[in-house]
Every structure is written in structure tokens, then in C-alpha cells.
Amino acid sequence: MNKKFCFYIGLILLSINIVNGNLFSLYSYIRQRHNINTISPEKFNICKSLQNKLEDYTYNFNSNISISILEDSGDFIVDINGEIPRIPASNQKILSSAFSLDILGPYYTLNTSLNVMNDGGLYIEASGDPDFNKRHLEELINDLNNTNYNPNLKIPIVVKSSNPKNWWPSSWSYADRKEEYGAPITKYSIASNASINSLNNPIDHFIYELENALRKKNLSTKYFVKSVHEDYPIDYISTIKVINSAPLYILLNLVNSESHNFTSEVIFRHSLNDWSHDFPNLKYSNWINDQNFNSDNFIFADASGLSRMNRVTTYGLSQFLRRMKLNRFSDYYFSSFSLLGVRGSLTNVNAPVNLKGRILAKSGRLNNVRSVSGIILGDGKVFSIIVNNMDNSTKHIMNILSIVDNTENCN
């Protein structure tokens, strides 16, 4: 009787915790929406001395650069071509990664599972885990050695194919698609499709490695790989094994700190529950509008920023970053950015000593495109700087940030 009583008490306490957790999550979201919707509007309160210094510094390349410096109060203290749309490169991830985090939450995982179907066959369900590799593939099928089987019947392991037209956003150049950073975006992937074989045909490469794993585990006489169309109906009754990715807040470091295109595109598709690569996307566009910032003239062609068709403004990006400070997952979000001179894509950038460890930002680069947007730690400033069609632009961006950091008097 005591055991049963304790059991019921445990269920009640568990239910209360679940309800409280859900209520807290709901409250956090409602508070976030309220704070973003009622944020004080930005206004121009230009710091003349700083604006003049930066105008002088950028005089010879003014048409190639946009600079927006925004204080936490909502005052734009610097505006140089802030509303001109420019190619953002990987600064596009500032928007898409925030969308993914807000929709999926920080503990979302990408799972790869081996399942038993109604007809007795097996099915591998994949989700584009960027870290899934050959070792994980062997781990996935390892338990098959312990299952009973009919020696006169080979059991299929089903893998779904996909349309090659959906492997890349349509606006990615064919040259980029041949490079590791432009790897095809597929659910079935080995090491983010970074190998030459994966670049050519990721599904065939996955099947090839699966067949190798079956042979290595002495399972090739019991099982064979069967490729089916992506619309093939699958009905499975149980799961044998699941390989989980790192949680989303860890994957965001790949996206923002390391600027990993494959991961960016994969988690974006999970957020949409759509792998078609179609842009513009209504769900994403509506979410952008809900963030209550000026996204006029923004053009979205992909999630990662590899497309040259993307367009943003530094005016809008800096506003967006100010709003992300109000997001319920803001700590996870900003901690995924690079830290100048310390970690990520900004680790080895040549920068003044006074800036190292104080610029928390997302960087981006394409041919003739450089972008850095983020926050100056301890200074209450958000910034966005984008340069198009100019050489040595990283050096100029660092010099601009140094000028901002060293200017205190705004009279």
C-alpha cells in the first residue's frame, strides 16, 4: 500500500513539474513577444564626432560600405549607407539561426534511427545530423548481430532517395556546389557530405558506406540495402537504435562561430519541416515580420548566406540584434557567435589588442564580400558592417571598430 501511495505521489509531482515547465515556457514566450512588440523605436541621435571620423575614414570607398552603430537605448549613433541593401554572406545566418532557435528550442536534436517496418524489413530514418559519420553508422546497425533471422531470407534495409534538384538552394552557383562549403543538403549524410563522393551523390555515398558497415559487421549475408523513392510509404512498428546529434545550442556554434553552411541549412529545414529549398518561405517571412524591425529591401534566397541573391541592410540587422537581446534564448544565441581573437571564424583576425575578447560577432565572407555584425561587450552597442566589392575589407572593418571603441566624446 505504501509503495502504491508513493507511486501515485510521484506521478502527481511529475505532472506538476511538467505543467510548471510548460507554463514557464509559455510565460517566457509571451514575455518575449510583449517585450519585442513594445520595444522603444530606434531613432537617429548621431554622435557627430564619431560619424565624422568614420566618414573621413571611409571617404574613398563610401559607396562600397554600410555601417550602423546602435546603442541599447535605441539611438543610432552612426549611420553610413545603413539602408542600402547589400550581399551579407554568412551574416544571413544571424537571421536564420535565430529563427531555428526560436522555433525548435535549444535542446532540439537531429536523430538518425534504425526501425522495424510492418513487413519485417528495416528502415533508416535520417535527419541531416552534421556530425553523423561512419562510426555512428556502424553503431546504428551493431545490434543487428543479436537478432534472430531466417537464413533463407535476406532482409532489406530501406533508405529513401531524394531529388537531386533539392540538394542545393537553386541560387547557389555550380562552382560553389563542387566545394566542401557548398555540400549538398540531404537527410542522409556522412560527415556533412564533405567528401568528394558525397559532393557527387550523397545518397549513393551513404548507401556505399552502409554496405561497407554491413560487411565489416558480418551482416551482409543477412541484410541488403534497398533504395526507394522519397515518397515511398513507410510504416514502422518499433525502433532498434537511435543516434542523437548534439543539442541545437551546440549545433548553433557550428552555424555561427564556425559558419558551417550545411548545418545552417539543415536546422533551417527542420524549423520549416520542409526540405524543398523554396524561397521566399511564408513561415520564415512571417516570423521575420513578427520581430518588429525594419526588414524592408531584405531578400532571402537561402539560410546560410552562400547565395549571392541575398540582400540585407545594416540598419535592419542592427535592429534585429537589439531585439534578439529580448529573446528567451538570447544567452544561447549570442554565445554561439565568434569572439574576436578567441574563438571561431574571428580567432585569427588581425585586430587591435583593445578589441580582442570584446567583439562578439558573426562574420561572413564571399568573394568581394565581408561582413561583421554583433555586439561590443560591456559597451552597450550593437553594430553591423558590410562591405561589397572591395579588397582588404577585413582590415577596414577592424579599423572602424577600433575608431568606435576609442571615441568617447560625442559633442
PDB file of N, CA and C in Angstrom, residues 323-374:
ATOM      1  N   ARG A 323      16.819  43.349 -30.808  1.00  0.00           N
ATOM      2  CA  ARG A 323      15.647  42.601 -30.400  1.00  0.00           C
ATOM      3  C   ARG A 323      15.993  41.203 -29.901  1.00  0.00           C
ATOM      4  N   MET A 324      17.037  40.612 -30.461  1.00  0.00           N
ATOM      5  CA  MET A 324      17.421  39.280 -30.009  1.00  0.00           C
ATOM      6  C   MET A 324      17.910  39.281 -28.560  1.00  0.00           C
ATOM      7  N   LYS A 325      18.299  40.437 -28.060  1.00  0.00           N
ATOM      8  CA  LYS A 325      18.651  40.524 -26.637  1.00  0.00           C
ATOM      9  C   LYS A 325      17.429  40.297 -25.758  1.00  0.00           C
ATOM     10  N   LEU A 326      16.231  40.423 -26.348  1.00  0.00           N
ATOM     11  CA  LEU A 326      14.988  40.217 -25.610  1.00  0.00           C
ATOM     12  C   LEU A 326      14.435  38.813 -25.801  1.00  0.00           C
ATOM     13  N   ASN A 327      15.058  38.032 -26.658  1.00  0.00           N
ATOM     14  CA  ASN A 327      14.589  36.679 -26.920  1.00  0.00           C
ATOM     15  C   ASN A 327      14.828  35.792 -25.700  1.00  0.00           C
ATOM     16  N   ARG A 328      13.915  34.872 -25.450  1.00  0.00           N
ATOM     17  CA  ARG A 328      14.027  33.995 -24.267  1.00  0.00           C
ATOM     18  C   ARG A 328      15.257  33.097 -24.345  1.00  0.00           C
ATOM     19  N   PHE A 329      15.810  32.931 -25.561  1.00  0.00           N
ATOM     20  CA  PHE A 329      17.005  32.106 -25.736  1.00  0.00           C
ATOM     21  C   PHE A 329      18.225  32.947 -26.094  1.00  0.00           C
ATOM     22  N   SER A 330      18.230  34.204 -25.680  1.00  0.00           N
ATOM     23  CA  SER A 330      19.294  35.121 -26.102  1.00  0.00           C
ATOM     24  C   SER A 330      20.683  34.664 -25.668  1.00  0.00           C
ATOM     25  N   ASP A 331      20.784  34.078 -24.471  1.00  0.00           N
ATOM     26  CA  ASP A 331      22.106  33.629 -23.999  1.00  0.00           C
ATOM     27  C   ASP A 331      22.667  32.547 -24.912  1.00  0.00           C
ATOM     28  N   TYR A 332      21.826  31.583 -25.302  1.00  0.00           N
ATOM     29  CA  TYR A 332      22.268  30.541 -26.225  1.00  0.00           C
ATOM     30  C   TYR A 332      22.654  31.149 -27.569  1.00  0.00           C
ATOM     31  N   TYR A 333      21.870  32.114 -28.001  1.00  0.00           N
ATOM     32  CA  TYR A 333      22.076  32.715 -29.321  1.00  0.00           C
ATOM     33  C   TYR A 333      23.418  33.441 -29.400  1.00  0.00           C
ATOM     34  N   PHE A 334      23.633  34.390 -28.515  1.00  0.00           N
ATOM     35  CA  PHE A 334      24.847  35.198 -28.610  1.00  0.00           C
ATOM     36  C   PHE A 334      26.100  34.403 -28.234  1.00  0.00           C
ATOM     37  N   SER A 335      25.960  33.396 -27.398  1.00  0.00           N
ATOM     38  CA  SER A 335      27.137  32.595 -27.057  1.00  0.00           C
ATOM     39  C   SER A 335      27.599  31.738 -28.228  1.00  0.00           C
ATOM     40  N   SER A 336      26.782  31.635 -29.278  1.00  0.00           N
ATOM     41  CA  SER A 336      27.183  30.878 -30.471  1.00  0.00           C
ATOM     42  C   SER A 336      28.022  31.716 -31.434  1.00  0.00           C
ATOM     43  N   PHE A 337      28.141  33.007 -31.192  1.00  0.00           N
ATOM     44  CA  PHE A 337      28.904  33.889 -32.078  1.00  0.00           C
ATOM     45  C   PHE A 337      30.414  33.716 -31.845  1.00  0.00           C
ATOM     46  N   SER A 338      31.186  34.185 -32.808  1.00  0.00           N
ATOM     47  CA  SER A 338      32.638  34.220 -32.655  1.00  0.00           C
ATOM     48  C   SER A 338      33.038  35.320 -31.676  1.00  0.00           C
ATOM     49  N   LEU A 339      34.152  35.099 -31.002  1.00  0.00           N
ATOM     50  CA  LEU A 339      34.707  36.107 -30.107  1.00  0.00           C
ATOM     51  C   LEU A 339      36.063  36.515 -30.672  1.00  0.00           C
ATOM     52  N   LEU A 340      36.184  37.754 -31.025  1.00  0.00           N
ATOM     53  CA  LEU A 340      37.366  38.248 -31.725  1.00  0.00           C
ATOM     54  C   LEU A 340      38.654  37.887 -30.985  1.00  0.00           C
ATOM     55  N   GLY A 341      39.547  37.203 -31.704  1.00  0.00           N
ATOM     56  CA  GLY A 341      40.833  36.824 -31.148  1.00  0.00           C
ATOM     57  C   GLY A 341      40.800  35.641 -30.211  1.00  0.00           C
ATOM     58  N   VAL A 342      39.618  35.038 -30.005  1.00  0.00           N
ATOM     59  CA  VAL A 342      39.483  33.962 -29.018  1.00  0.00           C
ATOM     60  C   VAL A 342      38.942  32.679 -29.642  1.00  0.00           C
ATOM     61  N   ARG A 343      37.822  32.763 -30.356  1.00  0.00           N
ATOM     62  CA  ARG A 343      37.217  31.550 -30.891  1.00  0.00           C
ATOM     63  C   ARG A 343      36.480  31.827 -32.196  1.00  0.00           C
ATOM     64  N   GLY A 344      36.296  30.736 -32.956  1.00  0.00           N
ATOM     65  CA  GLY A 344      35.503  30.810 -34.171  1.00  0.00           C
ATOM     66  C   GLY A 344      36.226  31.469 -35.327  1.00  0.00           C
ATOM     67  N   SER A 345      35.445  31.938 -36.275  1.00  0.00           N
ATOM     68  CA  SER A 345      35.995  32.486 -37.517  1.00  0.00           C
ATOM     69  C   SER A 345      36.745  33.794 -37.317  1.00  0.00           C
ATOM     70  N   LEU A 346      36.629  34.397 -36.147  1.00  0.00           N
ATOM     71  CA  LEU A 346      37.348  35.653 -35.859  1.00  0.00           C
ATOM     72  C   LEU A 346      38.601  35.423 -35.003  1.00  0.00           C
ATOM     73  N   THR A 347      38.964  34.165 -34.792  1.00  0.00           N
ATOM     74  CA  THR A 347      40.097  33.855 -33.909  1.00  0.00           C
ATOM     75  C   THR A 347      41.394  34.485 -34.393  1.00  0.00           C
ATOM     76  N   ASN A 348      41.683  34.324 -35.670  1.00  0.00           N
ATOM     77  CA  ASN A 348      42.986  34.733 -36.203  1.00  0.00           C
ATOM     78  C   ASN A 348      42.959  36.050 -36.971  1.00  0.00           C
ATOM     79  N   VAL A 349      41.896  36.797 -36.805  1.00  0.00           N
ATOM     80  CA  VAL A 349      41.815  38.096 -37.471  1.00  0.00           C
ATOM     81  C   VAL A 349      42.778  39.080 -36.809  1.00  0.00           C
ATOM     82  N   ASN A 350      43.535  39.772 -37.619  1.00  0.00           N
ATOM     83  CA  ASN A 350      44.467  40.776 -37.105  1.00  0.00           C
ATOM     84  C   ASN A 350      43.677  41.992 -36.634  1.00  0.00           C
ATOM     85  N   ALA A 351      43.666  42.222 -35.340  1.00  0.00           N
ATOM     86  CA  ALA A 351      42.847  43.290 -34.773  1.00  0.00           C
ATOM     87  C   ALA A 351      43.589  43.965 -33.626  1.00  0.00           C
ATOM     88  N   PRO A 352      43.249  45.223 -33.321  1.00  0.00           N
ATOM     89  CA  PRO A 352      43.858  45.919 -32.191  1.00  0.00           C
ATOM     90  C   PRO A 352      43.644  45.147 -30.890  1.00  0.00           C
ATOM     91  N   VAL A 353      44.628  45.207 -30.017  1.00  0.00           N
ATOM     92  CA  VAL A 353      44.580  44.457 -28.750  1.00  0.00           C
ATOM     93  C   VAL A 353      43.349  44.836 -27.935  1.00  0.00           C
ATOM     94  N   ASN A 354      42.975  46.114 -27.966  1.00  0.00           N
ATOM     95  CA  ASN A 354      41.860  46.564 -27.134  1.00  0.00           C
ATOM     96  C   ASN A 354      40.523  45.951 -27.556  1.00  0.00           C
ATOM     97  N   LEU A 355      40.450  45.383 -28.761  1.00  0.00           N
ATOM     98  CA  LEU A 355      39.198  44.797 -29.237  1.00  0.00           C
ATOM     99  C   LEU A 355      39.114  43.298 -28.964  1.00  0.00           C
ATOM    100  N   LYS A 356      40.252  42.656 -28.789  1.00  0.00           N
ATOM    101  CA  LYS A 356      40.249  41.197 -28.643  1.00  0.00           C
ATOM    102  C   LYS A 356      39.526  40.779 -27.366  1.00  0.00           C
ATOM    103  N   GLY A 357      38.632  39.806 -27.541  1.00  0.00           N
ATOM    104  CA  GLY A 357      37.835  39.337 -26.421  1.00  0.00           C
ATOM    105  C   GLY A 357      36.645  40.213 -26.108  1.00  0.00           C
ATOM    106  N   ARG A 358      36.438  41.277 -26.901  1.00  0.00           N
ATOM    107  CA  ARG A 358      35.337  42.210 -26.618  1.00  0.00           C
ATOM    108  C   ARG A 358      34.349  42.338 -27.762  1.00  0.00           C
ATOM    109  N   ILE A 359      34.661  41.760 -28.913  1.00  0.00           N
ATOM    110  CA  ILE A 359      33.749  41.811 -30.055  1.00  0.00           C
ATOM    111  C   ILE A 359      33.120  40.428 -30.211  1.00  0.00           C
ATOM    112  N   LEU A 360      31.845  40.332 -29.888  1.00  0.00           N
ATOM    113  CA  LEU A 360      31.090  39.092 -30.031  1.00  0.00           C
ATOM    114  C   LEU A 360      30.246  39.243 -31.285  1.00  0.00           C
ATOM    115  N   ALA A 361      30.598  38.504 -32.339  1.00  0.00           N
ATOM    116  CA  ALA A 361      30.008  38.832 -33.632  1.00  0.00           C
ATOM    117  C   ALA A 361      29.928  37.629 -34.559  1.00  0.00           C
ATOM    118  N   LYS A 362      29.113  37.789 -35.583  1.00  0.00           N
ATOM    119  CA  LYS A 362      29.021  36.828 -36.684  1.00  0.00           C
ATOM    120  C   LYS A 362      29.727  37.440 -37.876  1.00  0.00           C
ATOM    121  N   SER A 363      30.675  36.699 -38.422  1.00  0.00           N
ATOM    122  CA  SER A 363      31.389  37.193 -39.602  1.00  0.00           C
ATOM    123  C   SER A 363      30.896  36.484 -40.846  1.00  0.00           C
ATOM    124  N   GLY A 364      31.157  37.091 -41.984  1.00  0.00           N
ATOM    125  CA  GLY A 364      30.787  36.477 -43.252  1.00  0.00           C
ATOM    126  C   GLY A 364      31.754  36.891 -44.333  1.00  0.00           C
ATOM    127  N   ARG A 365      31.987  35.960 -45.271  1.00  0.00           N
ATOM    128  CA  ARG A 365      32.853  36.311 -46.390  1.00  0.00           C
ATOM    129  C   ARG A 365      32.490  35.489 -47.623  1.00  0.00           C
ATOM    130  N   LEU A 366      32.452  36.187 -48.726  1.00  0.00           N
ATOM    131  CA  LEU A 366      32.387  35.623 -50.068  1.00  0.00           C
ATOM    132  C   LEU A 366      33.407  36.402 -50.886  1.00  0.00           C
ATOM    133  N   ASN A 367      33.589  36.040 -52.125  1.00  0.00           N
ATOM    134  CA  ASN A 367      34.453  36.841 -52.990  1.00  0.00           C
ATOM    135  C   ASN A 367      33.943  38.270 -53.039  1.00  0.00           C
ATOM    136  N   ASN A 368      34.792  39.213 -52.627  1.00  0.00           N
ATOM    137  CA  ASN A 368      34.468  40.644 -52.633  1.00  0.00           C
ATOM    138  C   ASN A 368      33.353  41.031 -51.660  1.00  0.00           C
ATOM    139  N   VAL A 369      33.098  40.171 -50.686  1.00  0.00           N
ATOM    140  CA  VAL A 369      32.092  40.480 -49.658  1.00  0.00           C
ATOM    141  C   VAL A 369      32.683  40.168 -48.284  1.00  0.00           C
ATOM    142  N   ARG A 370      32.588  41.125 -47.373  1.00  0.00           N
ATOM    143  CA  ARG A 370      32.952  40.910 -45.980  1.00  0.00           C
ATOM    144  C   ARG A 370      31.871  41.537 -45.109  1.00  0.00           C
ATOM    145  N   SER A 371      31.527  40.823 -44.028  1.00  0.00           N
ATOM    146  CA  SER A 371      30.512  41.355 -43.115  1.00  0.00           C
ATOM    147  C   SER A 371      30.845  40.936 -41.696  1.00  0.00           C
ATOM    148  N   VAL A 372      30.631  41.835 -40.769  1.00  0.00           N
ATOM    149  CA  VAL A 372      30.776  41.530 -39.344  1.00  0.00           C
ATOM    150  C   VAL A 372      29.672  42.296 -38.614  1.00  0.00           C
ATOM    151  N   SER A 373      28.862  41.558 -37.865  1.00  0.00           N
ATOM    152  CA  SER A 373      27.772  42.180 -37.104  1.00  0.00           C
ATOM    153  C   SER A 373      27.685  41.519 -35.742  1.00  0.00           C
ATOM    154  N   GLY A 374      27.434  42.321 -34.709  1.00  0.00           N
ATOM    155  CA  GLY A 374      27.356  41.740 -33.372  1.00  0.00           C
ATOM    156  C   GLY A 374      27.250  42.805 -32.308  1.00  0.00           C
TER     157      GLY A 374
END
